[in-house]
Coordinates of C-alpha atoms in Angstrom, one line a residue:
X233 CA 50.1 -50.3 14.0
X234 CA 48.2 -47.6 15.8
X235 CA 45.7 -48.8 18.4
X236 CA 42.7 -47.1 20.1
X237 CA 44.8 -46.9 23.2
X238 CA 47.6 -45.0 21.4
X239 CA 45.1 -42.6 19.8
X240 CA 43.4 -41.9 23.1
X241 CA 46.8 -41.4 24.9
X242 CA 47.8 -39.0 22.2
X243 CA 44.6 -37.0 22.6
X244 CA 45.3 -36.8 26.3
X245 CA 48.8 -35.6 25.7
X246 CA 47.7 -32.5 23.7
X247 CA 48.0 -29.2 25.6
X248 CA 45.0 -27.3 24.3
X249 CA 41.5 -28.5 25.0
X250 CA 40.3 -27.4 21.5
X251 CA 43.1 -29.5 20.0
X252 CA 41.9 -32.4 22.1
X253 CA 38.4 -31.8 21.0
X254 CA 39.2 -31.7 17.3
X255 CA 41.2 -34.9 17.4
X256 CA 38.8 -36.8 19.6
X257 CA 35.9 -36.0 17.3
X258 CA 38.0 -37.2 14.3
X259 CA 39.4 -40.4 15.9
X260 CA 35.9 -41.3 17.1
X261 CA 34.7 -41.6 13.5
X262 CA 37.8 -42.7 11.5
X263 CA 37.5 -42.5 7.7
X264 CA 35.0 -39.7 7.7
X265 CA 36.0 -36.3 6.4
X266 CA 34.4 -33.1 7.5
X267 CA 34.4 -29.6 6.0
X268 CA 36.7 -27.3 8.0
X269 CA 33.9 -24.9 8.4
X270 CA 31.8 -27.5 10.1
X271 CA 34.5 -28.2 12.7
X272 CA 35.0 -24.5 13.4
X273 CA 31.3 -24.0 13.8
X274 CA 31.0 -27.1 16.0
X275 CA 33.9 -26.1 18.4
X276 CA 34.0 -22.3 18.1
X277 CA 30.3 -21.8 18.1
X278 CA 29.4 -18.1 18.2
X279 CA 33.0 -16.9 17.6
X280 CA 34.1 -14.5 14.9
X281 CA 34.6 -16.6 11.7
X282 CA 38.1 -15.3 11.1
X283 CA 39.2 -15.9 14.7
X284 CA 37.6 -19.3 14.7
X285 CA 39.4 -20.2 11.5
X286 CA 42.7 -19.1 13.0
X287 CA 42.1 -21.0 16.1
X288 CA 41.2 -24.1 14.1
X289 CA 44.5 -23.9 12.1
X290 CA 46.4 -23.5 15.4
X291 CA 44.8 -26.6 16.8
X292 CA 45.6 -28.6 13.6
X293 CA 49.2 -27.2 13.7
X294 CA 49.6 -28.4 17.3
X295 CA 48.3 -31.9 16.4
X296 CA 50.8 -31.9 13.5
X297 CA 53.8 -30.9 15.6
X298 CA 52.9 -33.4 18.3
X299 CA 52.5 -36.1 15.8
X300 CA 56.1 -35.6 14.5
X301 CA 57.3 -37.6 17.5
X302 CA 55.8 -40.6 15.7
X303 CA 52.9 -41.1 18.1
X304 CA 50.2 -40.4 15.5
X305 CA 50.3 -40.0 11.8
X306 CA 46.9 -40.5 10.3
X307 CA 45.4 -36.9 10.4
X308 CA 44.6 -35.9 6.8
X309 CA 43.6 -32.5 5.4
X310 CA 42.5 -32.2 1.8
X311 CA 40.4 -29.8 -0.3
X312 CA 39.0 -27.9 2.7
X313 CA 38.2 -31.1 4.7
X314 CA 39.8 -32.9 7.6
X315 CA 39.6 -36.5 8.8
X316 CA 41.4 -39.3 10.5
X317 CA 42.4 -42.2 8.2
X318 CA 42.6 -45.7 9.7
X319 CA 42.4 -49.2 8.3
X320 CA 39.6 -50.0 10.7
X321 CA 36.8 -47.5 10.0
X322 CA 34.4 -48.6 12.7
X323 CA 33.3 -46.0 15.2
X324 CA 35.4 -46.0 18.3
X325 CA 32.6 -47.3 20.5
X326 CA 32.3 -50.4 18.3
X327 CA 36.0 -51.0 18.4
X328 CA 36.0 -50.7 22.2
X329 CA 33.1 -53.1 22.5
X330 CA 34.8 -55.6 20.2
X331 CA 38.0 -55.5 22.2
X332 CA 36.1 -55.9 25.5
X333 CA 34.2 -58.9 24.1
X334 CA 37.5 -60.5 23.1
X335 CA 39.6 -59.6 26.2
X336 CA 37.0 -59.7 28.9
X337 CA 36.5 -57.2 31.7
X338 CA 39.9 -58.2 33.1
X339 CA 41.8 -57.0 30.0
X340 CA 43.1 -53.6 29.0
X341 CA 40.0 -52.8 26.9
X342 CA 38.2 -51.8 30.1
X343 CA 40.9 -49.2 30.8
X344 CA 40.6 -47.9 27.2
X345 CA 36.9 -47.5 27.8
X346 CA 37.6 -45.6 31.0
X347 CA 40.0 -43.3 29.2
X348 CA 37.5 -42.6 26.4
X349 CA 34.7 -41.8 28.9
X350 CA 37.1 -39.6 30.9
X351 CA 38.0 -37.6 27.8
X352 CA 34.3 -37.2 27.0
X353 CA 33.7 -35.9 30.5
X354 CA 36.6 -33.4 30.7
X355 CA 35.8 -31.9 27.3
X356 CA 32.3 -30.9 28.3
X357 CA 32.0 -27.1 28.1
X358 CA 34.1 -26.6 25.0
X359 CA 30.9 -25.5 23.1
X360 CA 27.2 -26.1 23.3
X361 CA 27.0 -28.1 20.0
X362 CA 30.0 -30.2 20.9
X363 CA 28.5 -30.9 24.4
X364 CA 25.5 -32.5 22.6
X365 CA 27.8 -34.8 20.7
X366 CA 29.8 -35.7 23.8
X367 CA 26.5 -36.7 25.5
X368 CA 25.5 -38.9 22.6
X369 CA 29.0 -40.4 22.3
X370 CA 29.0 -41.3 26.1
X371 CA 25.5 -42.8 25.9
X372 CA 26.4 -44.9 22.8
X373 CA 29.7 -46.1 24.4
X374 CA 28.0 -47.1 27.6
X375 CA 25.2 -48.9 25.7
X376 CA 27.5 -51.0 23.6
X377 CA 29.9 -51.7 26.5
X378 CA 26.9 -52.7 28.6
X379 CA 25.7 -55.2 26.0
X380 CA 29.1 -57.0 26.2
X381 CA 29.1 -56.9 30.0
X382 CA 25.5 -58.2 30.1
X383 CA 26.5 -61.2 28.0
X384 CA 29.4 -61.9 30.4
X385 CA 27.1 -61.7 33.4
X386 CA 24.8 -64.2 31.8
X387 CA 27.6 -66.7 31.3
X388 CA 28.5 -69.8 33.3
X389 CA 32.0 -68.6 34.5
X390 CA 31.2 -67.0 37.9
X391 CA 34.5 -65.2 38.1
X392 CA 34.1 -63.6 34.7
X393 CA 30.4 -62.7 35.5
X394 CA 31.3 -61.2 38.8
X395 CA 34.0 -59.0 37.2
X396 CA 31.6 -57.9 34.5
X397 CA 29.0 -56.9 37.1
X398 CA 31.6 -54.9 39.1
X399 CA 32.6 -53.1 35.9
X400 CA 29.0 -52.4 35.1
X401 CA 28.3 -50.8 38.5
X402 CA 31.5 -48.8 38.1
X403 CA 30.2 -47.3 34.8
X404 CA 26.5 -47.2 35.7
X405 CA 25.9 -47.3 39.5
X406 CA 22.1 -47.4 38.8
X407 CA 22.3 -50.6 36.8
X408 CA 20.0 -52.9 38.9
X409 CA 20.7 -56.1 36.9
X410 CA 24.4 -55.8 38.0
X411 CA 23.5 -54.7 41.5
X412 CA 21.2 -57.8 42.0
X413 CA 24.0 -60.0 40.6
X414 CA 26.5 -58.7 43.2
X415 CA 23.9 -58.8 46.0
X416 CA 23.2 -62.5 45.3
X417 CA 26.9 -63.3 45.0
X418 CA 27.7 -61.7 48.3
X419 CA 24.7 -63.3 49.9
X420 CA 25.8 -66.7 48.6
X421 CA 29.3 -66.0 50.0
X422 CA 27.9 -65.4 53.5
X423 CA 28.3 -61.6 53.3
X424 CA 24.7 -60.5 53.7
X425 CA 25.7 -57.3 55.4
X426 CA 27.8 -56.2 52.4
X427 CA 24.9 -57.2 50.1
X428 CA 22.6 -54.9 52.0
X429 CA 25.2 -52.1 51.8
X430 CA 25.3 -52.5 48.0
X431 CA 21.5 -52.0 48.0
X432 CA 21.8 -48.9 50.2
X433 CA 24.3 -47.4 47.7
X434 CA 21.9 -48.1 44.9
X435 CA 19.0 -46.6 46.8
X436 CA 20.9 -43.4 47.5
X437 CA 22.1 -43.1 43.9
X438 CA 18.6 -43.5 42.4
X439 CA 17.1 -41.1 44.9
X440 CA 19.8 -38.4 44.3
X441 CA 20.1 -38.6 40.5
X442 CA 16.8 -40.0 39.3
X443 CA 14.3 -39.3 42.1
X444 CA 13.0 -42.9 42.0
X445 CA 13.2 -46.1 44.0
X446 CA 14.8 -49.4 43.1
X447 CA 12.8 -51.9 41.0
X448 CA 10.4 -54.3 42.6
X449 CA 12.7 -57.3 41.9
X450 CA 15.6 -55.5 43.7
X451 CA 13.4 -54.7 46.7
X452 CA 12.2 -58.4 46.8
X453 CA 15.8 -59.6 46.8
X454 CA 16.6 -57.2 49.7
X455 CA 13.7 -58.6 51.7
X456 CA 14.8 -62.1 51.1
X457 CA 18.4 -61.3 52.3
X458 CA 17.1 -59.5 55.3
X459 CA 14.7 -62.3 56.3
X460 CA 17.2 -65.1 55.6
X461 CA 20.8 -63.7 56.0
X462 CA 22.3 -67.2 55.9
X463 CA 20.5 -68.1 52.7
X464 CA 19.0 -71.3 54.0
X465 CA 15.5 -71.1 52.6
X466 CA 16.1 -69.4 49.2
X467 CA 17.7 -70.2 45.8
X468 CA 20.4 -67.5 46.3
X469 CA 21.9 -67.8 42.8
X470 CA 18.6 -67.4 41.1
X471 CA 18.0 -68.1 37.5
X472 CA 18.3 -65.8 34.5
X473 CA 16.1 -62.8 34.7
X474 CA 12.8 -63.0 32.9
X475 CA 12.9 -61.6 29.4
X476 CA 11.1 -58.3 29.0
X477 CA 7.7 -58.1 27.4
X478 CA 7.7 -56.3 24.0
X479 CA 5.0 -53.7 23.6
X480 CA 3.9 -51.5 20.7
X481 CA 1.9 -48.3 21.4
X482 CA -0.1 -47.3 18.4
X483 CA -3.1 -45.2 17.3
X484 CA -6.1 -47.3 16.4
X485 CA -6.8 -47.4 12.6
X486 CA -10.1 -45.6 12.8
X487 CA -11.2 -42.2 11.4
X488 CA -11.5 -39.3 13.8
X489 CA -14.0 -36.4 13.6
X490 CA -11.7 -33.5 13.0
X491 CA -8.1 -32.5 12.2
X492 CA -7.8 -31.3 15.8
X493 CA -8.9 -34.7 17.2
X494 CA -6.5 -36.5 14.9
X495 CA -3.7 -34.3 16.0
X496 CA -4.6 -34.7 19.7
X497 CA -4.7 -38.5 19.3
X498 CA -1.3 -38.5 17.8
X499 CA 0.1 -36.4 20.6
X500 CA -1.4 -38.5 23.3
X501 CA -0.1 -41.7 21.8
X502 CA 3.4 -40.2 21.5
X503 CA 3.3 -39.1 25.1
X504 CA 2.1 -42.5 26.4
X505 CA 4.9 -44.2 24.4
X506 CA 7.5 -41.9 25.9
X507 CA 6.2 -42.5 29.5
X508 CA 6.1 -46.3 29.1
X509 CA 9.6 -46.2 27.7
X510 CA 10.9 -45.1 31.1
X511 CA 10.5 -48.5 32.6
X512 CA 12.8 -51.5 32.3
X513 CA 10.1 -54.0 32.9
X514 CA 9.1 -54.0 29.3
X515 CA 10.6 -53.0 25.9
X516 CA 8.8 -50.5 23.7
X517 CA 9.2 -51.4 20.0
X518 CA 10.2 -48.7 17.5
X519 CA 7.7 -47.5 14.9
X520 CA 9.1 -49.7 12.2
X521 CA 10.0 -52.9 14.2
X522 CA 10.2 -56.0 12.0
X523 CA 9.2 -58.5 14.7
X524 CA 5.6 -58.4 16.0
X525 CA 5.2 -57.2 19.6
X526 CA 3.9 -59.6 22.2
X527 CA 1.3 -57.0 23.3
X528 CA -0.2 -54.1 21.5
X529 CA -1.5 -51.0 23.3
X530 CA -4.0 -49.4 20.9
X531 CA -5.5 -45.9 21.5
X532 CA -8.5 -44.2 20.0
X533 CA -9.9 -40.7 20.7
X534 CA -13.7 -40.5 20.6
X535 CA -15.6 -37.2 20.4
X536 CA -19.2 -36.9 21.6
X537 CA -20.2 -33.3 21.2
X538 CA -17.7 -31.2 23.0
X539 CA -16.5 -34.2 25.2
X540 CA -13.5 -36.3 24.4
X541 CA -12.7 -39.8 25.5
X542 CA -9.5 -41.9 25.0
X543 CA -10.0 -45.6 24.6
X544 CA -7.0 -47.7 25.5
X545 CA -7.0 -51.5 24.7
X546 CA -4.2 -53.9 25.6
X547 CA -4.3 -56.7 23.0
X548 CA -2.6 -59.9 22.1
X549 CA -2.1 -59.5 18.4
X550 CA -1.3 -63.1 17.8
X551 CA -4.5 -64.3 19.5
X552 CA -6.7 -61.4 18.4
X553 CA -7.9 -60.9 22.0
X554 CA -8.2 -57.9 24.3
X555 CA -6.8 -58.6 27.8
X556 CA -7.6 -55.2 29.3
X557 CA -9.3 -52.0 28.3
X558 CA -9.9 -48.5 29.8
X559 CA -11.7 -45.3 28.9
X560 CA -10.2 -41.9 30.0
X561 CA -12.5 -38.9 29.9
X562 CA -11.2 -35.5 28.9
X563 CA -7.6 -36.6 28.2
X564 CA -6.8 -33.0 27.1
X565 CA -7.0 -31.8 30.7
X566 CA -5.0 -33.0 33.7
X567 CA -3.3 -35.5 31.5
X568 CA -0.3 -35.9 33.8
X569 CA -2.4 -37.4 36.6
X570 CA -4.6 -39.5 34.3
X571 CA -1.7 -40.9 32.3
X572 CA 0.1 -41.9 35.5
X573 CA -2.9 -43.9 36.6
X574 CA -3.1 -45.4 33.1
X575 CA 0.5 -46.5 33.2
X576 CA 0.0 -48.2 36.5
X577 CA -3.2 -49.9 35.2
X578 CA -1.3 -51.2 32.2
X579 CA 1.4 -52.5 34.5
X580 CA -1.2 -54.2 36.7
X581 CA -2.8 -55.8 33.6
X582 CA 0.7 -57.2 32.7
X583 CA 1.3 -58.3 36.3
X584 CA 4.2 -55.9 36.6
X585 CA 4.7 -53.6 39.6
X586 CA 5.6 -50.0 38.7
X587 CA 3.4 -48.1 41.1
X588 CA 6.2 -47.6 43.6
X589 CA 8.1 -45.5 41.0
X590 CA 8.4 -41.8 41.6
X591 CA 8.0 -39.4 38.7
X592 CA 9.3 -36.0 38.2
X593 CA 6.5 -34.3 36.2
X594 CA 6.1 -30.8 35.1
X595 CA 3.2 -28.9 36.7
X596 CA 0.0 -30.4 35.3
X597 CA -1.4 -27.1 34.0
X598 CA 1.9 -26.4 32.2
X599 CA 2.0 -29.9 30.7
X600 CA -1.6 -29.7 29.5
X601 CA -0.8 -26.4 27.7
X602 CA 2.2 -28.1 26.0
X603 CA 0.1 -31.0 24.9
X604 CA -2.5 -28.6 23.5
X605 CA 0.2 -26.6 21.7
X606 CA 1.4 -29.8 20.0
X607 CA -2.2 -30.6 19.0
X608 CA -2.7 -27.2 17.4
X609 CA 0.7 -27.4 15.6
X610 CA -0.4 -30.7 14.1
X611 CA -3.3 -29.2 12.3
X612 CA -1.1 -27.0 10.0
X613 CA -3.7 -24.1 10.3
X614 CA -2.7 -20.5 10.8
X615 CA -5.2 -19.7 13.5
X616 CA -4.1 -22.8 15.4
X617 CA -0.4 -21.9 15.0
X618 CA -1.0 -18.5 16.5
X619 CA -2.7 -20.0 19.6
X620 CA 0.1 -22.6 19.9
X621 CA 2.7 -19.8 20.0
X622 CA 0.9 -18.1 22.8
X623 CA 0.6 -21.3 24.8
X624 CA 4.3 -22.2 24.2
X625 CA 5.4 -18.7 25.3
X626 CA 3.4 -19.2 28.5
X627 CA 5.0 -22.7 29.1
X628 CA 8.6 -21.5 28.5
X629 CA 8.0 -18.5 30.7
X630 CA 6.7 -20.6 33.6
X631 CA 9.0 -23.6 33.1
X632 CA 12.2 -22.4 31.4
X633 CA 13.9 -25.8 31.8
X634 CA 11.2 -27.7 30.0
X635 CA 13.1 -28.5 26.8
X636 CA 10.2 -29.9 24.7
X637 CA 8.4 -26.6 24.8
X638 CA 11.5 -24.7 23.6
X639 CA 11.8 -27.2 20.7
X640 CA 8.2 -26.9 19.7
X641 CA 8.3 -23.1 19.9
X642 CA 11.5 -23.0 17.7
X643 CA 9.8 -25.3 15.2
X644 CA 6.7 -23.2 14.9
X645 CA 8.8 -20.0 14.4
X646 CA 10.7 -21.8 11.7
X647 CA 7.6 -22.4 9.6
X648 CA 5.6 -19.3 10.5
X649 CA 6.3 -17.6 7.2
X650 CA 5.0 -20.8 5.4
X651 CA 1.7 -20.7 7.2
X652 CA 1.4 -17.0 6.3
X653 CA 1.8 -16.7 2.6
X654 CA 3.3 -13.5 1.4
X655 CA 5.5 -13.0 4.5
X656 CA 9.2 -13.7 5.0
X657 CA 11.2 -15.5 7.7
X658 CA 12.5 -12.4 9.6
X659 CA 15.8 -12.1 11.2
X660 CA 14.1 -11.5 14.6
X661 CA 12.2 -14.8 14.2
X662 CA 15.4 -16.6 13.2
X663 CA 17.3 -15.4 16.3
X664 CA 14.4 -16.2 18.6
X665 CA 13.9 -19.7 17.1
X666 CA 17.7 -20.4 17.4
X667 CA 17.8 -19.4 21.0
X668 CA 14.8 -21.6 21.9
X669 CA 16.3 -24.5 20.0
X670 CA 19.7 -24.1 21.8
X671 CA 17.8 -24.1 25.1
X672 CA 16.0 -27.3 24.0
X673 CA 19.3 -29.1 23.2
X674 CA 20.9 -27.9 26.4
X675 CA 18.0 -29.2 28.4
X676 CA 18.1 -32.6 26.8
X677 CA 21.0 -33.4 24.4
X678 CA 19.4 -36.8 23.7
X679 CA 16.2 -35.4 22.3
X680 CA 16.0 -36.1 18.6
X681 CA 13.3 -33.5 18.1
X682 CA 15.5 -30.8 19.7
X683 CA 18.4 -31.6 17.3
X684 CA 16.1 -31.7 14.3
X685 CA 14.7 -28.2 15.1
X686 CA 18.1 -26.8 15.8
X687 CA 19.3 -28.1 12.5
X688 CA 16.5 -26.2 10.7
X689 CA 17.5 -23.0 12.7
X690 CA 21.0 -23.4 11.4
X691 CA 19.7 -23.8 7.9
X692 CA 17.8 -20.6 8.1
X693 CA 20.9 -18.9 9.6
X694 CA 23.0 -20.1 6.6
X695 CA 25.1 -22.4 8.8
X696 CA 24.6 -25.5 6.7
X697 CA 27.5 -27.5 8.1
X698 CA 26.1 -27.2 11.6
X699 CA 22.7 -28.0 10.2
X700 CA 24.0 -31.2 8.7
X701 CA 25.7 -32.1 12.0
X702 CA 22.5 -31.7 14.0
X703 CA 20.4 -33.6 11.4
X704 CA 22.8 -36.5 11.7
X705 CA 22.6 -36.2 15.5
X706 CA 18.8 -36.5 15.3
X707 CA 19.1 -39.5 13.1
X708 CA 21.7 -41.2 15.4
X709 CA 19.3 -40.7 18.3
X710 CA 16.3 -42.1 16.5
X711 CA 17.1 -43.7 13.1
X712 CA 13.7 -45.2 12.6
X713 CA 11.6 -42.0 13.2
X714 CA 9.8 -41.2 9.9
X715 CA 9.6 -37.5 10.8
X716 CA 13.4 -37.3 11.5
X717 CA 14.1 -39.1 8.2
X718 CA 11.8 -37.0 6.1
X719 CA 12.9 -33.8 7.7
X720 CA 16.6 -34.6 7.4
X721 CA 16.2 -35.6 3.8
X722 CA 14.7 -32.2 3.0
X723 CA 17.4 -30.5 5.1
X724 CA 20.2 -32.3 3.3
X725 CA 18.6 -31.4 0.0
X726 CA 18.5 -27.8 0.9
X727 CA 22.1 -28.0 2.0
X728 CA 23.0 -29.2 -1.5
X729 CA 24.0 -32.6 -0.1
X730 CA 21.8 -34.5 -2.5
X731 CA 23.6 -37.8 -2.1
X732 CA 22.8 -38.0 1.6
X733 CA 19.3 -36.7 0.9
X734 CA 18.7 -39.5 -1.6
X735 CA 19.8 -42.1 1.0
X736 CA 17.3 -40.8 3.5
X737 CA 14.5 -40.6 0.9
X738 CA 15.0 -44.3 0.2
X739 CA 15.0 -45.0 4.0
X740 CA 11.7 -43.1 4.7
X741 CA 9.9 -44.5 1.6
X742 CA 10.6 -48.0 3.1
X743 CA 8.3 -47.1 6.0
X744 CA 5.0 -46.3 4.3
X745 CA 2.8 -47.6 7.2
X746 CA 4.2 -45.0 9.6
X747 CA 4.3 -42.0 7.4
X748 CA 2.1 -38.9 8.2
X749 CA 0.4 -37.2 5.2
X750 CA 2.7 -34.1 5.4
X751 CA 5.7 -36.4 5.0
X752 CA 4.8 -36.6 1.4
X753 CA 5.4 -32.9 0.9
X754 CA 8.8 -33.1 2.6
X755 CA 9.6 -36.0 0.2
X756 CA 8.2 -34.3 -2.8
X757 CA 10.4 -31.3 -2.3
X758 CA 13.4 -33.5 -1.6
X759 CA 12.8 -35.5 -4.7
X760 CA 12.5 -32.4 -6.8
X761 CA 15.8 -31.1 -5.5
X762 CA 17.4 -34.5 -6.1
X763 CA 16.2 -34.5 -9.7
X764 CA 13.4 -37.2 -9.2
X765 CA 10.8 -35.1 -11.0
X766 CA 8.2 -37.7 -11.8
X767 CA 8.2 -38.9 -8.2
X768 CA 7.8 -35.3 -7.0
X769 CA 4.8 -34.9 -9.3
X770 CA 3.1 -38.1 -8.0
X771 CA 3.7 -37.1 -4.4
X772 CA 2.5 -33.6 -4.8
X773 CA -0.7 -34.9 -6.5
X774 CA -1.3 -37.0 -3.4
X775 CA -0.7 -34.1 -1.1
X776 CA -2.9 -31.3 -2.6
X777 CA -3.9 -29.0 0.2
X778 CA -1.7 -30.4 2.9
X779 CA 0.7 -27.5 3.0
X780 CA 0.9 -24.0 1.5
X781 CA 4.0 -24.9 -0.6
X782 CA 2.7 -28.0 -2.4
X783 CA 1.5 -26.2 -5.5
X784 CA 4.8 -24.5 -6.2
X785 CA 6.8 -27.8 -6.2
X786 CA 4.0 -29.5 -8.2
X787 CA 4.0 -26.9 -11.0
X788 CA 7.8 -26.8 -11.2
X789 CA 8.0 -30.6 -11.4
X790 CA 5.3 -30.8 -14.0
X791 CA 7.2 -28.3 -16.1
X792 CA 10.5 -30.2 -15.8
X793 CA 9.0 -33.5 -17.0
X794 CA 7.6 -31.8 -20.1
X795 CA 4.0 -31.2 -19.2
X796 CA 3.7 -27.4 -19.7
X797 CA -0.1 -27.3 -20.0
X798 CA -0.6 -29.2 -16.7
X799 CA 2.1 -27.0 -15.1
X800 CA 0.2 -23.9 -16.2
X801 CA -3.1 -25.2 -14.8
X802 CA -1.5 -26.2 -11.6
X803 CA 0.1 -22.8 -11.1
X804 CA -3.2 -21.2 -11.8
X805 CA -4.9 -23.3 -9.1
X806 CA -2.0 -22.7 -6.7
X807 CA -2.2 -18.9 -7.0
X808 CA -5.9 -19.1 -6.3
X809 CA -5.2 -21.3 -3.2
X810 CA -2.6 -18.9 -1.9
X811 CA -4.7 -15.8 -2.6
X812 CA -7.3 -17.0 -0.1
X813 CA -4.5 -17.1 2.6
X814 CA -2.4 -14.1 1.4
X815 CA -0.8 -12.0 4.1
X816 CA 1.5 -9.9 1.8
X817 CA 1.2 -6.2 1.2
X818 CA 0.4 -6.3 -2.5
X819 CA -1.9 -8.5 -4.6
X820 CA -1.4 -12.2 -4.8
X821 CA -0.6 -12.3 -8.5
X822 CA 1.5 -15.1 -10.0
X823 CA 4.8 -13.2 -9.8
X824 CA 4.2 -12.3 -6.1
X825 CA 3.3 -15.8 -5.2
X826 CA 6.4 -17.2 -7.0
X827 CA 8.6 -14.7 -5.3
X828 CA 7.2 -15.6 -1.9
X829 CA 7.4 -19.4 -2.6
X830 CA 11.0 -19.3 -3.7
X831 CA 12.0 -17.2 -0.7
X832 CA 10.5 -19.7 1.8
X833 CA 13.4 -22.2 1.6
X834 CA 16.9 -22.0 3.0
X835 CA 18.8 -23.1 -0.1
X836 CA 22.6 -23.3 0.2
X837 CA 23.2 -23.2 -3.6
X838 CA 22.0 -19.9 -5.0
X839 CA 21.8 -21.4 -8.5
X840 CA 19.2 -23.9 -7.3
X841 CA 17.0 -21.0 -6.1
X842 CA 17.5 -19.2 -9.4
X843 CA 16.6 -22.3 -11.3
X844 CA 13.5 -22.9 -9.3
X845 CA 12.4 -19.3 -9.9
X846 CA 13.2 -19.5 -13.6
X847 CA 11.2 -22.7 -14.0
X848 CA 8.1 -21.2 -12.3
X849 CA 8.4 -17.9 -14.2
X850 CA 8.5 -19.9 -17.4
X851 CA 5.3 -21.6 -16.4
X852 CA 3.7 -18.2 -15.6
X853 CA 4.9 -16.9 -19.0
X854 CA 2.8 -19.5 -20.8
X855 CA -0.4 -17.4 -20.3

């Protein structure tokens, strides 16, 4: 029976890096089959299609020839797809974690984990898209491995716990839980000097790679060791570490004055949640957490004339009490400085020390411009979109490594033709958006937004297999994000993968409390393409005026459910709506509006586009 160890050993034995990359990707997800085109685009990104196909066949041939020795025999190719068949179809990181749990840190599973991580490291540079998967795979493997090692460290067998801590530090030198365990163990064993050396190694690593200092608890332990090297006055072993406080960061459920204020409030809440998520002292709950948070941080943006104020309340939801509150004036300017102080004040309110942390922040003026661009994008207005593009170009010019700005700029370029009815998504805009999206993913391969935007760029470029890959990456990185779910559902529907689209529609509709209004339009279009016409009609009716494409989907769905009079009336009103925003060269008559509407979407299946056009033209013919 083939084991993970034998599979990894076989991957290492292959001569060509691309062959190693192909096989590693397949054995990491056994039982899943991928289109050959997706593998070639993933690993031969940017290469000539014919040459990439030949190289892919050469890689598969090498794997086949090598497997004739009997080392591996589960590679399967069929109907233009390729995959690795195995009786155990769990992802490789789950298998490795299960083996580690069963064998312990002393067993061979730890060596298999090292081998897998080594392969992930040495294959970096094969291609930019593959690099993003390698980064994700490494992060997932470390997280699941660490969960097993954490459980071992919390056990009563000191020898097992010590070995688990040593393995943890080997894999993650910055893991302070393990460092504190080893420091205490050495201190208890009379080796205070070695314990201090372990701390010094941690300090140097954090300073070099993270530009931050150790946690307060680690510093306190160092002080105790320094003051009492013999351990006469302290409980050296220490009890289990305190459980982390669970927090939720939400926008207060109150109306705001304008679309711009609502958008700014959403941006500020998202940014605060991201910043609080940097710290280990607490745990930030996801948007759709089932269990209530211990504390709730509620934010509300007030406008008084031209002045803006952000109220921040820290509440105990179970008691209905506010334990701390603060008002920040003009949060749209110098936000970097103000939010840093806010985080420290929140920590002080929770009796947690974080003020010693160092932060690597983008220049304050640049960051404010980025926040303002996000706010403008959120209003879905043409004039705001134009200003957002100007701001984002300034940010990417001044800070070319600031990935979020590249992602936002690519996203705006992808929808520019939708905000300007009568125009097309030009090849120039496609290329520029793709370049910015690639820069965003290269800057931070773990950014779900960057992968989502890159997926849309690939849709517009007609590379639907790569689009599906990056949609899946965005979902793996944040499976509970409603925007990622709704966006990916529409992306898979455009890619003619309606089965996957339907799965995501069901997922996002299970999160009604966290949906933004424009999610309805994504879902309406997805439901139309999946054949759920009545649902599409209901969602379009709720989303009138939210986006420039609502009326087209609405009229087509009404026609398909057998309501031609309503479809005709809706098309009439839609043409009138678009005429007020028309940027085309000719008049905004029904045929011109239909032609523009149908051209907006990157549909993989040409018959779907033709059917959509025919449906709308049949509505127009009713006059």
